[in-house]
Amino acid sequence: MNLAELSIRKKTITLVLTACFLVGGALSFLNMSRLEDPEFTIKDALIITNYPGATPEEVTNEVTDVIESAAQELGQLDTVESINNPGQSIVTVEVQDKYGHEKLQQVWDELRRKVNDAQVQLPPGAETSMVIDDFGDVYGILLSVSGDGYPQQDIQDFADYLRKQLLLVEGVAKITIWGSQPEKVYVEISRARMSRMGLSLDSVYNALSQRNLVVPAGNVRVDREYIKISPTGTIDSVKSLGDLLIKDNASGRLVPLRDIAEISRGYSDTPTQIMRYNGDNSVSLGISSVSGGNVVDLGSAVNAKLDELQNQTPVGMKIDKVYYQPKRVENAVSSFALNLAEAVAIVIVVLLLFMGMQSGLLIGIILLITICGSFIFIKMAGVALERISLGALIIALGMLVDNAIVVVEGLLIRYQQGMNRLQAAVEVVNQNKWPLLGATIVAIMAFAGIGLSEDSVGEFCRSLFIVLCISLSMSWITAVTVTPLLCHMFLHPKVSSNKDPYGGKLYRIYKKFLVLCMHHRTTTVLCLVVMLSLAIYGFGFVKQSFFPASTQPRFLIHYWMPQGTDIRTTSNDIHQIEKMLMEDKNIISVTSFVGQGGPRFILTYSPEKTNAAYGLLLVEVEDYHQIESIMAKYQGEIENSFPDAEPKFKKFRLGPGRDASIEVRFSGPDTKILKRLSTQAQDIMYASGNAQGIRDNWRQEVKIIHPVMAEAQARLAGITRPGLSKALNMFFDGTTVGVYREGDKLLPIVVRPPENERMEVRELGNVRVFSPTAGQMIPVEEVVSEFKTEMAFGTLKTRNRLLTITASCDPAEGLPSVLFKALRPQIEDIELPPGYIMEWGGEYEDSTDAQTSLAGSLLVPTIIMVLVTIMLFNNLRNPLIIWLTVPLAIIGVTVGLLITGEPFGFMALLGFLSLSGMLIKNAVVLLDQIKLELEGGKEPYHAIVDSAVSRIRPVAMAAATTILGMLPLMLDPFFSSMAVTIMSGLAFATVLTLIVVPLFFAMFHKVKNSA
């Protein structure tokens, strides 16, 4: 039994299932997860290894090389990069695109095993490596905890309390604290007192390290009980540390610690993280949602918990929202839902205008049924409501009515001719079901490339393919089942068997023009070739891009001081910039992070690694339209006020990418040559006149003080290099010798000299080091011949085990592609010594990788598309005709992009690929009608012309609904270039298709013109 006949005869079942689609779709829509942007997996892990006292060169050769060798054994490895700072190696391991998030944990476990196995190869003094695999976690709710007049510890204690409470909220996966400064117990020992009493530092170290250790003392059986033994003597307060007796092994004397030291609690003089919110010292809480969770629901639950804790919040303590993704998601989903509703309304209005009230309403109802039914399966596929999935529905709208238009058009004509209603339904569905199915598969396959692409861009846009696949499949199902039933029930046109249904004015004009082209075939083809050639030439003038900037009402200021700058100096500069910005009435808030980037609060933001010379300002404004003017206003002001700094203003981006839009990498063995090559590239960038934020990632060289040991004197005194290093370290930074327990806290006990003895570089020679030969402390100057100051690199970077330096910049105005086009030939002309290589990074590499990945995944879908067209017609000439129409879309695309000024980016490329599916679908419908006319015995020439005339309305209506339905996307920065590509390309190509397909059919099949 025919599907249409089955649906009509089983009307009750069909209507009940339709109602289930409507209700189920509405419920699915309301219960779907909501996100601002789709998730994509950051396939990076960090391996951090501390090597105290080592230079960047020593870290690179002795630690990083070992870790990279271990990482290279991973079969899943893509790239391995490293940052080598004084005393620390940070290795970043990135795995291949084909390993999704479900396989990553196994990869990281394997990486841990290999890194653990490599620990025996690390040099003495290197600490155990840490593998951090949650580097890509996103904390969509970022809170600031501050308190005017409260000490730092009180703010941190309250933040810890909040963290414990908020972890109880349903949907919370993890909470991180940023800006917390670890408290320490300082024992400040004067060298004068030590010398006077004849005590050694080792005796102090031993006493402090042993006193508070937790050591089992055993258990003893007493009758029926087994009782634990626990000696007293632990330190129960910081003050009691002063009662600790120090015994000097040489003299045997016992001296209370308070007689030789000042004991206090405090924070490190050089913190690793400093955070402020609107100028107030604060601590940040980053809250991440469970995977697949509803961010909006999480936001409501967190708000409810914070309201509940309001009575327990100390007076004057504030909790502010630095970034609150639930509100962004709610606004974004509401905005896109409104765009979707507008697009549906536009499509229905177009249908009503061009197909009449009955037909238009019927197709509009079928469209709503299709959308609701699609939501059920979209939710089952695990797709959330976000920018890409909702945008995909808008893109699909015009195509969703294509199948219904063809069926309704066929039924309408037959009803007008007085055919039996059931027979008409059976005939129309039988005639069109396979061509429409084939055309639908072709349209789906046009988007399959992005669905099969394995890179981060493919993952980011994957919901586009899933939504289109489900919705287009649903549109075919409803077209051959529900549509015939609803037409059978509600479509009742006037019967006019003698009237020509294609006698209207539009049909007559089109027929005359088509006949004219058919009679001047060579001229028509030459015109098409000329138009296509001009379009290809004009495409060279279209601007290029990757992903557009976000509409976030925020921007970032990356701030670099010269490498080696003290974090307190960096913080002071940032504080002055905060005050400057907060005076602007258009700025809502300013959040600063000093020492490293803040928590990853949005997926497309990548935090900067630890660097005392770095600060980040997150600036929130009233309206994102103001960002350009605000950035322009303060960029020059900050550059003039802080000439030694490198401020970089950056808007948030949509989609994957990196912070610098133009990057060039130089790799090779020698640091000085690499630095010279980088300088040459930067000089070219400066000379362009349109580059800003010019820098390289090795930064400036830093000063290093080298105490030159007098070997003879040091040997006589029994002093070694490690002994000298420990003495110097203790003198300036202090030495951790034990822990003090306070509740659930473990506070390091740090021994160091008083402030007046340790803060002056001139005191270097007076540092005391214990001489085993003399049995006492002696000045360092007795075993050091001189103190030399030299310049050296403060950090070294490697990529795939080669020393690599990256020079980068951004355009001062215009798109990065324009500046890149100007810089590329000049930088590529730089002469490279043997053994050195140059590679392009930045937006060029991201775009190239994404397009390469997309191209690699297009083969199978393209083969399927070709096979489907061959199977539909059982010959090669008709598929060839179909595929020859696809390049004609370039004409409209070029014109549209040049007129609107939109760049041809990754989303525009996706639009062009989808456009090919739409054109093939239209051509299939037209060629199938020609085939039916020929099978009916009609003369070939008239079969071609009559088929083209009969298909003008469904083809034109399908194009019109798609074009006009995408109007709301024109206003969205992310989809605007795709919308222009599809709208302009489809408008031009549809008109040309209605001429070219009949013309090519006549030429390929050698059909002669009618006399």
GROMACS .gro file of C-alpha atoms in nm, residues 769-937:
model
  169
  769VAL     CA    1   7.701   3.034   5.494
  770PHE     CA    2   7.791   2.757   5.738
  771SER     CA    3   8.149   2.632   5.706
  772PRO     CA    4   8.194   2.273   5.829
  773THR     CA    5   8.571   2.333   5.851
  774ALA     CA    6   8.541   2.645   6.067
  775GLY     CA    7   8.237   2.512   6.253
  776GLN     CA    8   8.061   2.848   6.221
  777MET     CA    9   7.884   3.083   5.978
  778ILE     CA   10   8.115   3.282   5.753
  779PRO     CA   11   8.040   3.561   5.500
  780VAL     CA   12   7.977   3.453   5.142
  781GLU     CA   13   8.233   3.707   5.019
  782GLU     CA   14   8.509   3.488   5.168
  783VAL     CA   15   8.432   3.209   4.918
  784VAL     CA   16   8.307   3.417   4.621
  785SER     CA   17   8.554   3.604   4.403
  786GLU     CA   18   8.297   3.834   4.234
  787PHE     CA   19   7.931   3.888   4.152
  788LYS     CA   20   7.868   3.908   3.775
  789THR     CA   21   7.544   4.030   3.619
  790GLU     CA   22   7.459   3.887   3.279
  791MET     CA   23   7.161   3.890   3.043
  792ALA     CA   24   6.986   3.564   2.951
  793PHE     CA   25   6.653   3.446   2.819
  794GLY     CA   26   6.394   3.436   3.097
  795THR     CA   27   6.189   3.175   2.916
  796LEU     CA   28   6.241   2.936   2.626
  797LYS     CA   29   5.970   2.767   2.418
  798THR     CA   30   5.985   2.446   2.219
  799ARG     CA   31   5.748   2.287   1.969
  800ASN     CA   32   5.774   1.924   1.869
  801ARG     CA   33   6.110   1.909   2.051
  802LEU     CA   34   6.264   2.199   1.859
  803LEU     CA   35   6.343   2.537   2.010
  804THR     CA   36   6.071   2.758   1.862
  805ILE     CA   37   6.007   3.130   1.883
  806THR     CA   38   5.677   3.283   1.766
  807ALA     CA   39   5.642   3.642   1.647
  808SER     CA   40   5.285   3.768   1.640
  809CYS     CA   41   5.068   4.070   1.574
  810ASP     CA   42   4.710   4.180   1.505
  811PRO     CA   43   4.576   4.427   1.249
  812ALA     CA   44   4.524   4.781   1.376
  813GLU     CA   45   4.222   4.799   1.146
  814GLY     CA   46   4.057   4.571   0.896
  815LEU     CA   47   4.063   4.194   0.875
  816PRO     CA   48   4.371   3.983   0.960
  817SER     CA   49   4.366   3.830   0.609
  818VAL     CA   50   4.443   4.169   0.452
  819LEU     CA   51   4.744   4.230   0.676
  820PHE     CA   52   4.858   3.869   0.638
  821LYS     CA   53   4.850   3.902   0.261
  822ALA     CA   54   5.080   4.205   0.285
  823LEU     CA   55   5.321   4.051   0.538
  824ARG     CA   56   5.349   3.700   0.399
  825PRO     CA   57   5.578   3.755   0.098
  826GLN     CA   58   5.814   3.981   0.295
  827ILE     CA   59   5.850   3.745   0.591
  828GLU     CA   60   5.887   3.442   0.365
  829ASP     CA   61   6.176   3.625   0.195
  830ILE     CA   62   6.376   3.618   0.522
  831GLU     CA   63   6.681   3.401   0.460
  832LEU     CA   64   6.687   3.101   0.691
  833PRO     CA   65   7.019   2.940   0.791
  834PRO     CA   66   7.051   2.566   0.726
  835GLY     CA   67   6.866   2.363   0.991
  836TYR     CA   68   6.601   2.630   1.056
  837ILE     CA   69   6.236   2.622   0.949
  838MET     CA   70   5.954   2.874   0.932
  839GLU     CA   71   5.582   2.798   0.976
  840TRP     CA   72   5.272   3.015   0.978
  841GLY     CA   73   5.040   2.994   1.276
  842GLY     CA   74   4.753   3.214   1.392
  843GLU     CA   75   4.430   3.247   1.199
  844TYR     CA   76   4.594   3.124   0.878
  845GLU     CA   77   4.690   2.790   1.035
  846ASP     CA   78   4.356   2.752   1.214
  847SER     CA   79   4.163   2.824   0.895
  848THR     CA   80   4.386   2.599   0.682
  849ASP     CA   81   4.359   2.311   0.932
  850ALA     CA   82   3.982   2.348   0.954
  851GLN     CA   83   3.940   2.359   0.576
  852THR     CA   84   4.180   2.065   0.531
  853SER     CA   85   3.986   1.862   0.786
  854LEU     CA   86   3.659   1.958   0.620
  855ALA     CA   87   3.794   1.871   0.275
  856GLY     CA   88   3.916   1.535   0.404
  857SER     CA   89   3.569   1.451   0.530
  858LEU     CA   90   3.390   1.555   0.209
  859LEU     CA   91   3.494   1.255  -0.002
  860VAL     CA   92   3.238   1.004   0.130
  861PRO     CA   93   2.943   1.250   0.126
  862THR     CA   94   3.033   1.361  -0.227
  863ILE     CA   95   3.047   1.001  -0.350
  864ILE     CA   96   2.707   0.938  -0.190
  865MET     CA   97   2.563   1.250  -0.355
  866VAL     CA   98   2.694   1.142  -0.697
  867LEU     CA   99   2.565   0.786  -0.653
  868VAL     CA  100   2.221   0.908  -0.545
  869THR     CA  101   2.189   1.127  -0.855
  870ILE     CA  102   2.298   0.833  -1.076
  871MET     CA  103   2.051   0.596  -0.907
  872LEU     CA  104   1.767   0.842  -0.955
  873PHE     CA  105   1.813   0.862  -1.332
  874ASN     CA  106   1.999   0.542  -1.420
  875ASN     CA  107   2.232   0.728  -1.654
  876LEU     CA  108   2.538   0.953  -1.640
  877ARG     CA  109   2.422   1.245  -1.852
  878ASN     CA  110   2.155   1.372  -1.613
  879PRO     CA  111   2.384   1.363  -1.305
  880LEU     CA  112   2.645   1.548  -1.512
  881ILE     CA  113   2.388   1.814  -1.596
  882ILE     CA  114   2.304   1.847  -1.226
  883TRP     CA  115   2.665   1.888  -1.116
  884LEU     CA  116   2.738   2.142  -1.389
  885THR     CA  117   2.482   2.375  -1.231
  886VAL     CA  118   2.663   2.387  -0.895
  887PRO     CA  119   2.949   2.621  -0.999
  888LEU     CA  120   2.689   2.878  -1.111
  889ALA     CA  121   2.631   2.955  -0.743
  890ILE     CA  122   2.970   3.131  -0.736
  891ILE     CA  123   2.817   3.412  -0.943
  892GLY     CA  124   2.561   3.500  -0.679
  893VAL     CA  125   2.797   3.435  -0.387
  894THR     CA  126   3.062   3.673  -0.524
  895VAL     CA  127   2.808   3.948  -0.594
  896GLY     CA  128   2.647   3.910  -0.249
  897LEU     CA  129   2.972   3.913  -0.051
  898LEU     CA  130   3.115   4.208  -0.244
  899ILE     CA  131   2.797   4.417  -0.203
  900THR     CA  132   2.755   4.347   0.170
  901GLY     CA  133   3.128   4.351   0.251
  902GLU     CA  134   3.097   4.024   0.443
  903PRO     CA  135   3.415   3.810   0.454
  904PHE     CA  136   3.433   3.458   0.317
  905GLY     CA  137   3.509   3.270   0.637
  906PHE     CA  138   3.456   2.917   0.760
  907MET     CA  139   3.082   2.962   0.808
  908ALA     CA  140   3.052   3.110   0.456
  909LEU     CA  141   3.233   2.801   0.327
  910LEU     CA  142   2.975   2.582   0.502
  911GLY     CA  143   2.705   2.797   0.345
  912PHE     CA  144   2.849   2.740   0.000
  913LEU     CA  145   2.863   2.362   0.056
  914SER     CA  146   2.501   2.361   0.172
  915LEU     CA  147   2.411   2.575  -0.129
  916SER     CA  148   2.533   2.298  -0.358
  917GLY     CA  149   2.288   2.058  -0.192
  918MET     CA  150   1.999   2.301  -0.242
  919LEU     CA  151   2.080   2.349  -0.611
  920ILE     CA  152   2.116   1.976  -0.674
  921LYS     CA  153   1.781   1.924  -0.503
  922ASN     CA  154   1.612   2.176  -0.733
  923ALA     CA  155   1.776   2.025  -1.041
  924VAL     CA  156   1.667   1.673  -0.939
  925VAL     CA  157   1.305   1.784  -0.908
  926LEU     CA  158   1.316   1.951  -1.251
  927LEU     CA  159   1.490   1.662  -1.429
  928ASP     CA  160   1.255   1.409  -1.274
  929GLN     CA  161   0.959   1.599  -1.415
  930ILE     CA  162   1.120   1.596  -1.761
  931LYS     CA  163   1.166   1.220  -1.728
  932LEU     CA  164   0.798   1.175  -1.637
  933GLU     CA  165   0.685   1.387  -1.930
  934LEU     CA  166   0.901   1.185  -2.169
  935GLU     CA  167   0.771   0.858  -2.026
  936GLY     CA  168   0.421   0.991  -2.089
  937GLY     CA  169   0.500   1.004  -2.459
   0.00000   0.00000   0.00000
